[in-house]
Short mmCIF file of C-alpha atoms and ligand atoms in Angstrom, two decimals:
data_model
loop_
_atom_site.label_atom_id
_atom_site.label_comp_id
_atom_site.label_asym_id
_atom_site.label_seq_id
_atom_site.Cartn_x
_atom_site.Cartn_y
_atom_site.Cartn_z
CA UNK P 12 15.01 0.04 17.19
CA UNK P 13 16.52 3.37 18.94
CA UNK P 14 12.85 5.71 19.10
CA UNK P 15 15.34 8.74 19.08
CA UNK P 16 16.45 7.54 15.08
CA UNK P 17 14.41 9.55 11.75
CA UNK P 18 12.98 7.72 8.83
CA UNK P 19 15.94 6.64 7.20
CA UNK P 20 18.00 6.02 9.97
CA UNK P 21 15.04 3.42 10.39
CA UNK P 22 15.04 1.99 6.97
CA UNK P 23 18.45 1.75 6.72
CA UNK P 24 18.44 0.05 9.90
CA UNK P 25 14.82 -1.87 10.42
CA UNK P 26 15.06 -6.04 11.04
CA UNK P 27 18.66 -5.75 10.95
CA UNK P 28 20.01 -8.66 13.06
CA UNK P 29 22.97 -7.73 15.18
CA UNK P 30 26.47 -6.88 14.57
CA UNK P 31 28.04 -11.08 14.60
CA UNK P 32 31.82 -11.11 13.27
CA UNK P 33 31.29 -13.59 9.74
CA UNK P 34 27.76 -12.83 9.28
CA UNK P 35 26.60 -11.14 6.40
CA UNK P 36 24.79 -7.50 6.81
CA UNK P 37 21.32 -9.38 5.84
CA UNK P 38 21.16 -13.01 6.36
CA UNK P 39 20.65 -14.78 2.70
CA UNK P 40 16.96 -16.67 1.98
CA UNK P 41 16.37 -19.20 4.11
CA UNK P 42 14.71 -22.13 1.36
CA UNK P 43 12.60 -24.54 3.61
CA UNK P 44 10.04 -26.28 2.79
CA UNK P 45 10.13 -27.77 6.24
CA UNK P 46 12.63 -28.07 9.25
CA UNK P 47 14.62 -30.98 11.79
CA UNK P 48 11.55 -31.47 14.33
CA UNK P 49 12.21 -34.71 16.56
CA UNK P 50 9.24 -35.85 19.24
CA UNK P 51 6.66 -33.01 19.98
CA UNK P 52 6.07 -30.33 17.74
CA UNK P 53 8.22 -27.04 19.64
CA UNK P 54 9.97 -24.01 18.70
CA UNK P 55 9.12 -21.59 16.05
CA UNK P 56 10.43 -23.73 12.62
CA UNK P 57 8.07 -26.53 12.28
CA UNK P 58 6.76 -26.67 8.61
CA UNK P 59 7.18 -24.09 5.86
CA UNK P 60 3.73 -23.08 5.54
CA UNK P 61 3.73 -21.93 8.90
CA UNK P 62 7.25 -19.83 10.02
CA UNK P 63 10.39 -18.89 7.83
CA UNK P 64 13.50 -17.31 9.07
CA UNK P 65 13.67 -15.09 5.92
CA UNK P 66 9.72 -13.77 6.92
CA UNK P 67 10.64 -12.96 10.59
CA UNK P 68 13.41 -10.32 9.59
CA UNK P 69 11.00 -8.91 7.55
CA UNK P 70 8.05 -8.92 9.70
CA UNK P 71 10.69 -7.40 12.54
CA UNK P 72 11.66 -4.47 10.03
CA UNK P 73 7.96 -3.97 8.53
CA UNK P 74 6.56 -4.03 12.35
CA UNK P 75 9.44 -1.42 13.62
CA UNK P 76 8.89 0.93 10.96
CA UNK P 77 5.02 0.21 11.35
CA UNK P 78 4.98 0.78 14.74
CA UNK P 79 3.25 -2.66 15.24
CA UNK P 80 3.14 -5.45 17.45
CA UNK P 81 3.17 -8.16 15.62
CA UNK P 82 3.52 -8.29 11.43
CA UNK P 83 2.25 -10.50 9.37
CA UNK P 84 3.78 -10.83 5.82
CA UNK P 85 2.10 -12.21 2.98
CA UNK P 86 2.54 -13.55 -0.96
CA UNK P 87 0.52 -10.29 -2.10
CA UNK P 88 -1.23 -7.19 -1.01
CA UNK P 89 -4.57 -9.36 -2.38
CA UNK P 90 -3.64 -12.29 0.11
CA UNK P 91 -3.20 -9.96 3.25
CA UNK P 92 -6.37 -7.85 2.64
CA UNK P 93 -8.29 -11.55 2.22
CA UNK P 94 -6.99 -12.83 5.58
CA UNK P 95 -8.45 -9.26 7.47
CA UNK P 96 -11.80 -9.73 5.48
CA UNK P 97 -12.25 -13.25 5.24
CA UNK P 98 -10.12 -14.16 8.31
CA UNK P 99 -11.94 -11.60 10.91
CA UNK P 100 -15.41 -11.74 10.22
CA UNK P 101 -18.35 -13.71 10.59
CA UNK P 102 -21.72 -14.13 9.37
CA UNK P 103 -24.20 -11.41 10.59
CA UNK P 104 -21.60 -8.89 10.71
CA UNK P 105 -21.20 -5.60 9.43
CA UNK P 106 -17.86 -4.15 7.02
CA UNK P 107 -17.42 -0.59 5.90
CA UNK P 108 -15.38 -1.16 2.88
CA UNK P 109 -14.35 1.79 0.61
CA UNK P 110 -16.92 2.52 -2.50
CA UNK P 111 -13.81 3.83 -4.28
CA UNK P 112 -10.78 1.85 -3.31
CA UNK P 113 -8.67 -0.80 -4.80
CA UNK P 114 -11.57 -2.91 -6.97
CA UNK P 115 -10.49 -6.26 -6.05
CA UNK P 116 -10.93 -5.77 -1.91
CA UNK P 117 -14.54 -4.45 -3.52
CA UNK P 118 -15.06 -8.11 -5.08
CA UNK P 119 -13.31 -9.86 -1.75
CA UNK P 120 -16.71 -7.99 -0.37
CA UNK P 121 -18.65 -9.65 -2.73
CA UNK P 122 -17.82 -13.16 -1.33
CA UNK P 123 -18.25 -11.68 2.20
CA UNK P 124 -21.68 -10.76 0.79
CA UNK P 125 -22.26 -14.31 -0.23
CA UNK P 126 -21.03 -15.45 3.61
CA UNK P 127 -24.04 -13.71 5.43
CA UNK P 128 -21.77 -10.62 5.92
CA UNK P 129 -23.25 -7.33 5.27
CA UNK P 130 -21.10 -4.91 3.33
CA UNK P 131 -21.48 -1.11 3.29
CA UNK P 132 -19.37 0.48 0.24
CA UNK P 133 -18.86 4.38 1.18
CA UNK P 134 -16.74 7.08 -0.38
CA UNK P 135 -13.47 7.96 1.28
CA UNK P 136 -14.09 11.59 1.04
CA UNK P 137 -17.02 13.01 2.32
CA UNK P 138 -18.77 12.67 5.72
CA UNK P 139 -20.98 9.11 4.66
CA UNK P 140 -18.00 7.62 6.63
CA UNK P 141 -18.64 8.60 9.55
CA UNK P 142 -22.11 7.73 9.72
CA UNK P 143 -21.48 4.28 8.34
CA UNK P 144 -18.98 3.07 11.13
CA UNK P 145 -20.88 4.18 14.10
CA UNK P 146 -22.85 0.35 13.58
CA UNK P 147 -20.11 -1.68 12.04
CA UNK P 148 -17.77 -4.88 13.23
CA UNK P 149 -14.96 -3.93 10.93
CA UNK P 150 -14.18 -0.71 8.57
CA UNK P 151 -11.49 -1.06 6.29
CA UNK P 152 -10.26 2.03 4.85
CA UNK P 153 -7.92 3.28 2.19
CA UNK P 154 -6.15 6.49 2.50
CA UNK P 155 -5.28 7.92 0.24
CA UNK P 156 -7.45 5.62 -1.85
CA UNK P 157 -6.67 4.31 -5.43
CA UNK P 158 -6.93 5.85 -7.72
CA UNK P 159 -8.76 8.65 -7.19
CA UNK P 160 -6.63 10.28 -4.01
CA UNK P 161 -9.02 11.16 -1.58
CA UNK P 162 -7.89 10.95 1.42
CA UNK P 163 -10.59 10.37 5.17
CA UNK P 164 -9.22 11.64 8.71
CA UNK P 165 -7.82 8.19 10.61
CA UNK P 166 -8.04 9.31 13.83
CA UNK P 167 -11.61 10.55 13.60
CA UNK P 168 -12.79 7.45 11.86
CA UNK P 169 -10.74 5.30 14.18
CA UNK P 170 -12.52 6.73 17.44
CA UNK P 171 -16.15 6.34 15.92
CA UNK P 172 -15.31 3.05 15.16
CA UNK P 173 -14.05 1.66 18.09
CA UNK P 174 -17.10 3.31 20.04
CA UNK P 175 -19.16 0.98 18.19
CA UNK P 176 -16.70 -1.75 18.98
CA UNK P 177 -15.66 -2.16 15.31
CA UNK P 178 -12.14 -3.09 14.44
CA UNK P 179 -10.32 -0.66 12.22
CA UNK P 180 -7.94 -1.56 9.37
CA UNK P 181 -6.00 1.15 6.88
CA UNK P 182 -4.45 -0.09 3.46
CA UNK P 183 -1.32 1.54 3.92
CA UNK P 184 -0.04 0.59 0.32
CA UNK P 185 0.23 4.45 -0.89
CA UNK P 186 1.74 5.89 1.63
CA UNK P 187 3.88 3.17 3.36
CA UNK P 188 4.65 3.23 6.85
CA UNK P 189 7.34 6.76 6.02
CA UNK P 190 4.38 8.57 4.54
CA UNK P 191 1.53 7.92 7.11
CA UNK P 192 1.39 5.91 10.80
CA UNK P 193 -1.75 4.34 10.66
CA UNK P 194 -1.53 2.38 14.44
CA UNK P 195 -0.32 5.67 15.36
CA UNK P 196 -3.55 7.11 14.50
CA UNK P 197 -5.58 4.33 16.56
CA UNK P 198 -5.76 2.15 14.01
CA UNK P 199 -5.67 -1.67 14.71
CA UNK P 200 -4.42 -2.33 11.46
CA UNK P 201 -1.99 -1.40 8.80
CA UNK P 202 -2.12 -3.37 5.90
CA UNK P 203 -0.31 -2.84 2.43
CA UNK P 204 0.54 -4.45 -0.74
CA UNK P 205 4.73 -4.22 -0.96
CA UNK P 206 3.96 -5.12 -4.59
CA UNK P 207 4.14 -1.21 -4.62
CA UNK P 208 6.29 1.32 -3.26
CA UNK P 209 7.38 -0.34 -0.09
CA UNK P 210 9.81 -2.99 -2.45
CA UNK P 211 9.56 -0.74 -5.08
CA UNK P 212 11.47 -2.37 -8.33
CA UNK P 213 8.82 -4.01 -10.01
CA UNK P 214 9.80 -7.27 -9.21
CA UNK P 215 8.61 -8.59 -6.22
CA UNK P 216 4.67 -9.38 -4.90
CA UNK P 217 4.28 -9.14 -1.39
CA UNK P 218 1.44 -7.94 0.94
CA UNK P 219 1.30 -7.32 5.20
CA UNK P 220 -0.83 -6.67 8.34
CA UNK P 221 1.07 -5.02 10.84
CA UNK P 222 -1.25 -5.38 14.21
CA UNK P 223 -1.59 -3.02 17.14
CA UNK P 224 -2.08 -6.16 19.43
CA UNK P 225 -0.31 -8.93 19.25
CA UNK P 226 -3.45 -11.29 19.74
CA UNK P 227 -4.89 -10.19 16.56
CA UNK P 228 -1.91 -10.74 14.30
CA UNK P 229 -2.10 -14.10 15.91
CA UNK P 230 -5.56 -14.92 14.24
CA UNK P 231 -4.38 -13.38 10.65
CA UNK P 232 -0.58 -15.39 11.70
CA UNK P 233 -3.03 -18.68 11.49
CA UNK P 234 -5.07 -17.82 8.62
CA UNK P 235 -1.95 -17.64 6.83
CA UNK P 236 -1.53 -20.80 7.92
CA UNK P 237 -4.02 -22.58 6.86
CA UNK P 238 -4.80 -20.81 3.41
CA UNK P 239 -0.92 -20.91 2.40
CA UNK P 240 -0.77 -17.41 1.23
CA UNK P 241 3.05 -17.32 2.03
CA UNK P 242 5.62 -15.18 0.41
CA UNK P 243 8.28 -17.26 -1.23
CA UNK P 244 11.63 -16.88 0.94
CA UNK P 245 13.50 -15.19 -2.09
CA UNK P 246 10.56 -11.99 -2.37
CA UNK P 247 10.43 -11.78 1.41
CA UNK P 248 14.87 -11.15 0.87
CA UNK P 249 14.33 -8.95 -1.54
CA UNK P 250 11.59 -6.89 0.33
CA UNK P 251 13.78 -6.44 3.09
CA UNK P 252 16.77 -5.73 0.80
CA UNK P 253 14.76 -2.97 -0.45
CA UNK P 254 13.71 -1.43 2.59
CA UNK P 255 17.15 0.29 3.21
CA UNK P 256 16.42 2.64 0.72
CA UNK P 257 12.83 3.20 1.17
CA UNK P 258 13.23 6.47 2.77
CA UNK P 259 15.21 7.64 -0.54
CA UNK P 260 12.94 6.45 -3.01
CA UNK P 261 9.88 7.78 -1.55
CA UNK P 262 11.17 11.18 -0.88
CA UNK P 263 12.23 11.47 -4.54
CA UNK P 264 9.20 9.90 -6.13
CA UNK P 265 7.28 12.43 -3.36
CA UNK P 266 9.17 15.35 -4.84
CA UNK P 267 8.36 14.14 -8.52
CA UNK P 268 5.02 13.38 -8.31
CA UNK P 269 4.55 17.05 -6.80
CA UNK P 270 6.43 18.49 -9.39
CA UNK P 271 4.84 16.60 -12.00
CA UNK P 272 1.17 18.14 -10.37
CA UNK P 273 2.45 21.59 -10.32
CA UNK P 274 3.60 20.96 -13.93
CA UNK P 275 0.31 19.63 -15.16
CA UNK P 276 -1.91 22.39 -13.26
CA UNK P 277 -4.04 25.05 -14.95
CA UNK P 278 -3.10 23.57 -18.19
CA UNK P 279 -6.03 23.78 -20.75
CA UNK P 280 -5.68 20.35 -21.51
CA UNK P 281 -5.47 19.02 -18.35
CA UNK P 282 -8.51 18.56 -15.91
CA UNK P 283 -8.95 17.21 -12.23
CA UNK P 284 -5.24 17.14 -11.69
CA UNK P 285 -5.15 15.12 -8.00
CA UNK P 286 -2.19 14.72 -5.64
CA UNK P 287 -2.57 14.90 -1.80
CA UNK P 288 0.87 17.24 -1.62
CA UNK P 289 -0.86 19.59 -4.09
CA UNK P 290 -1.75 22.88 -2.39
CA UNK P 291 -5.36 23.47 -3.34
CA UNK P 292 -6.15 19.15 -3.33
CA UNK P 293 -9.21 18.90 -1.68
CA UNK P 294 -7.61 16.39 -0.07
CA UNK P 295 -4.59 18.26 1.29
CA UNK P 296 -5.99 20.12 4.52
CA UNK P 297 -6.47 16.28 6.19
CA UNK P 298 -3.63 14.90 4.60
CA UNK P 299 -0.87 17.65 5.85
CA UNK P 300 -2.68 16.89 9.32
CA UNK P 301 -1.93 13.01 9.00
CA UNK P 302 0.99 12.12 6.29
CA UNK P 303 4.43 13.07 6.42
CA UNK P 304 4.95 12.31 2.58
CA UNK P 305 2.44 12.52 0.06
CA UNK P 306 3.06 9.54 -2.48
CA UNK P 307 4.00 9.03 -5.79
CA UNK P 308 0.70 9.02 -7.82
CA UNK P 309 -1.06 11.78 -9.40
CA UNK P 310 -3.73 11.37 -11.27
CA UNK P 311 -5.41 13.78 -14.04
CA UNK P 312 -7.87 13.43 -16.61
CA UNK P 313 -7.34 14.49 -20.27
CA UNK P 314 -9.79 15.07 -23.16
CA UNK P 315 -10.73 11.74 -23.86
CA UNK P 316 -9.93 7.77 -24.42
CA UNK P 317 -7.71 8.58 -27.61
CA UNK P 318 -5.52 11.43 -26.10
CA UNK P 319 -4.86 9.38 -22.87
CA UNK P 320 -3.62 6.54 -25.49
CA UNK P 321 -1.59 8.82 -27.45
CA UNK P 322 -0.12 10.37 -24.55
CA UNK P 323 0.81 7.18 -23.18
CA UNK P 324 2.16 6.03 -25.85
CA UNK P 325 4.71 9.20 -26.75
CA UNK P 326 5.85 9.09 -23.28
CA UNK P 327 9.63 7.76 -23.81
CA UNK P 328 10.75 7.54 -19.66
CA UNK P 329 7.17 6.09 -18.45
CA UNK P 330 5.97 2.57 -18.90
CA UNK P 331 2.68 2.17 -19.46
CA UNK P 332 1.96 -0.56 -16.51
CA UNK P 333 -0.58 -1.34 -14.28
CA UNK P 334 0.65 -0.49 -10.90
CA UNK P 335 2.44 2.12 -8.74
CA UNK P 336 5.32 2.99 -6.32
CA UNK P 337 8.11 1.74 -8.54
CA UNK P 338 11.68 3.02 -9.10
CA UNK P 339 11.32 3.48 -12.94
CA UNK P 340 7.99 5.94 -13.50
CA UNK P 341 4.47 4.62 -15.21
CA UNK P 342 1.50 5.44 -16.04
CA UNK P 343 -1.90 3.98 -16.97
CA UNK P 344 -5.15 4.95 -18.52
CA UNK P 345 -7.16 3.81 -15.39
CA UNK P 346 -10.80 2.94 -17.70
CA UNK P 347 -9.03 0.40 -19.37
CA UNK P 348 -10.15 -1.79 -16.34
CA UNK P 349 -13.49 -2.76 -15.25
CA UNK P 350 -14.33 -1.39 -11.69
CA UNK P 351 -12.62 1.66 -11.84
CA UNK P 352 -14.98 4.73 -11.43
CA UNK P 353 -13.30 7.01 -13.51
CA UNK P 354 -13.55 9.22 -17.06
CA UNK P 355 -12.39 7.48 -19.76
CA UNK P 356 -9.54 10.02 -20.45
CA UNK P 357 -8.31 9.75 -16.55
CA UNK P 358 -3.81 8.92 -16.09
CA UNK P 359 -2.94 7.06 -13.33
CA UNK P 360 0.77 8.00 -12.91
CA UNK P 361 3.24 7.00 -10.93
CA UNK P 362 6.53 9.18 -10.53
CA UNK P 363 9.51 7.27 -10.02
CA UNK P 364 13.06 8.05 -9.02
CA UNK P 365 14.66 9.53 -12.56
CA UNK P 366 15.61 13.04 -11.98
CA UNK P 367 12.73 15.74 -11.75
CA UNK P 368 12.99 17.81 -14.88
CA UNK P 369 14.01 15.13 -17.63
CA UNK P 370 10.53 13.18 -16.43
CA UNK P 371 8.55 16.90 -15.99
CA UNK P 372 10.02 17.04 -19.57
CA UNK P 373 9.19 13.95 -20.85
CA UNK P 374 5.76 14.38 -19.37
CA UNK P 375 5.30 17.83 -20.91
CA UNK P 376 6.54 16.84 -24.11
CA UNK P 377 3.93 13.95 -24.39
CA UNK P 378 1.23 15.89 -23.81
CA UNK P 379 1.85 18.14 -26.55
CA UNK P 380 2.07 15.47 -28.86
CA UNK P 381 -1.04 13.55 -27.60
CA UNK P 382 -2.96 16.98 -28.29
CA UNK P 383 -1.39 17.23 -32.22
CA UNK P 384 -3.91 13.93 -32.40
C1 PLP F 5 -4.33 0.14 -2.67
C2 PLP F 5 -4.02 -1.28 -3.06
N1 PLP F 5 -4.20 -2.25 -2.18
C3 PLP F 5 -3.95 -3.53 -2.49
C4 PLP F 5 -3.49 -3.89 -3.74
C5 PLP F 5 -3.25 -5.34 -4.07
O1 PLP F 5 -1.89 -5.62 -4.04
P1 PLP F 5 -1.23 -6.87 -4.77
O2 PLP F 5 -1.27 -6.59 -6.24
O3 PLP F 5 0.15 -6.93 -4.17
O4 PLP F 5 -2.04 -8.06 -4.42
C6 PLP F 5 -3.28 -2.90 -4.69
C7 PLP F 5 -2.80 -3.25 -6.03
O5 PLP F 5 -2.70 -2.42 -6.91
C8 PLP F 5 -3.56 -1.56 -4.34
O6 PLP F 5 -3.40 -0.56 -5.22
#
């Protein structure tokens, strides 16, 4: 892809394949479960599990906007953050993994426990990090992590790390490869659920490691191979499908999700109000030094249990649904999960791409209904 080209050029553009007279813009899904292979086993289409047509063009787009090697996609976030933890370590080793992340790459640390692995949960924010990686054989971090928004400095971590010889992976699933460069920042991994904003229509799970070196996407390329955590053909379409507008939808879900922040803060009813574009976010010095768009969550914390219900529930435009990065907006008291370190009255939302003041309205309006109890 042309260097010279901005963000959307880039997603309008990323995995294309060439301009052939009678082809289609984007090849359809290719549906194999395996392929013509006379005598020795040669070329790249051997078996399903192992290569797909439909995969490569997305792996080519993910890895050019990335700024990767080699790309690895996978059936879900949960499946591509497995085959970095469970694929690239061994017993005796140490992980950094983050004390206030995503819960489930928490409990994939549990079974790393159980594997002879030790596992050292630290806080994003804060400087624990930095002492923690100066020992370890992998750190995985999330930035900005879910859900609480904190956000740790990359490069920084990234150095210390690799002093100490430890491999360095960033889930990349808030952000997306338009909002923060992770290999850019010496990373040697950016890894992401698509489930999220990078599809973003609520329809699709899909997960990927982008590589700095192609030898290491080669080790996570066979662990997909042998566990069979494959994205169906028709997902990894629709992914790349959706990447042509990424750059839209996450400027306008970045300019809601601010506006919505603004809207909530210094509101008496309204505490902790987090978003990394926020001027005043703790996390907003390091993040204006390493993103170049914030995200769509914010996340806030009102009076209690009940009032989070009720203003869930009077919210007409947002869904109440358990994830983030999607088209239509939703939101989610957080608590209602185990493994979640948060107040019982903290909002997860997640602005979508409906027009700024009917959802700052919508959101407004719901809050002074939650507080008529
Ligand atoms: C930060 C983060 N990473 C990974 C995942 C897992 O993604 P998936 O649901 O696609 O497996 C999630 C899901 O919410 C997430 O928020």
């Amino acid at each position: 892809m042309n260097s010279a080209w901005s963000d959307g050029t880039r997603a309008v553009r990323a995995g294309s394949p060439g301009r052939v007279p009678g082809d289609p813009f984007l090849p359809g899904p290719v549906f194999a479960g395996t392929y013509h292979l006379p005598g020795e086993p040669t070329g790249p289409y051997q078996y399903g599990r192992y290569a797909n047509p439909t995969w490569v063009g997305l792996e080519t787009a993910i890895g050019a906007l990335e700024g990767a090697a080699d790309t690895v996609v996978f059936a879900s976030g949960m499946a591509a953050i497995s085959a970095v933890l469970l694929g690239l370590t061994a017993p005796g080793e140490v992980v950094v993994l983050p004390s206030d992340g995503y819960p489930a790459t928490r409990t994939v640390g549990e079974h790393l426990a159980a594997r002879g692995v030790t596992v050292r949960l630290v806080p994003t924010a804060g400087d624990q990090l930095e002492r923690a990686v100066s020992s370890a054989d992998l750190v995985w971090l999330e930035t900005p992590s879910n859900p609480g928004l904190d956000v740790c400095d990359i490069e920084r971590i990234a150095e210390l790390a690799h002093r100490a010889g430890a491999l360095v992976a960033v889930d990349n699933t808030l952000a997306t490869p338009l909002g923060q460069l992770p290999l850019a920042l010496g990373a040697d991994i950016s890894a992401a659920s698509g489930t999220k904003a990078l599809t973003g229509h609520s329809d699709v799970l899909l997960g990927y490691v982008a590589c700095a070196d192609a030898e290491l996407a080669d080790r996570v390329r066979s662990w997909r191979s042998l566990t069979g955590a494959i994205p169906g053909p028709m997902e990894a379409w629709l992914a790349h499908r959706s990447l042509a507008t990424l750059q839209l939808r996450v400027d306008r879900q970045a300019a809601n999700a601010l506006a919505i922040a603004q809207a909530l803060v210094g509101r008496a009813e309204v505490a902790d109000v987090r978003h990394p574009g926020l001027a005043g976010d703790p996390a907003h010095p390091q993040a204006t030094r390493q993103m170049r768009r914030f995200g769509c969550v914010v996340g806030f914390t009102l009076a209690d249990a009940d009032t989070a219900r009720r203003f869930l529930a009077a919210l007409e435009l947002v869904a109440d649904a358990t994830s983030f990065g999607g088209v239509h907006s939703m939101a989610e008291r957080r608590a209602r999960w185990a493994g979640n370190d948060v107040p019982e009255g903290f909002v997860r939302f997640s602005a979508g791409c409906e027009d700024t003041e009917d959802l700052v309205a919508d959101v407004l309006r719901a809050l002074a209904a939650a507080g008529r109890g």
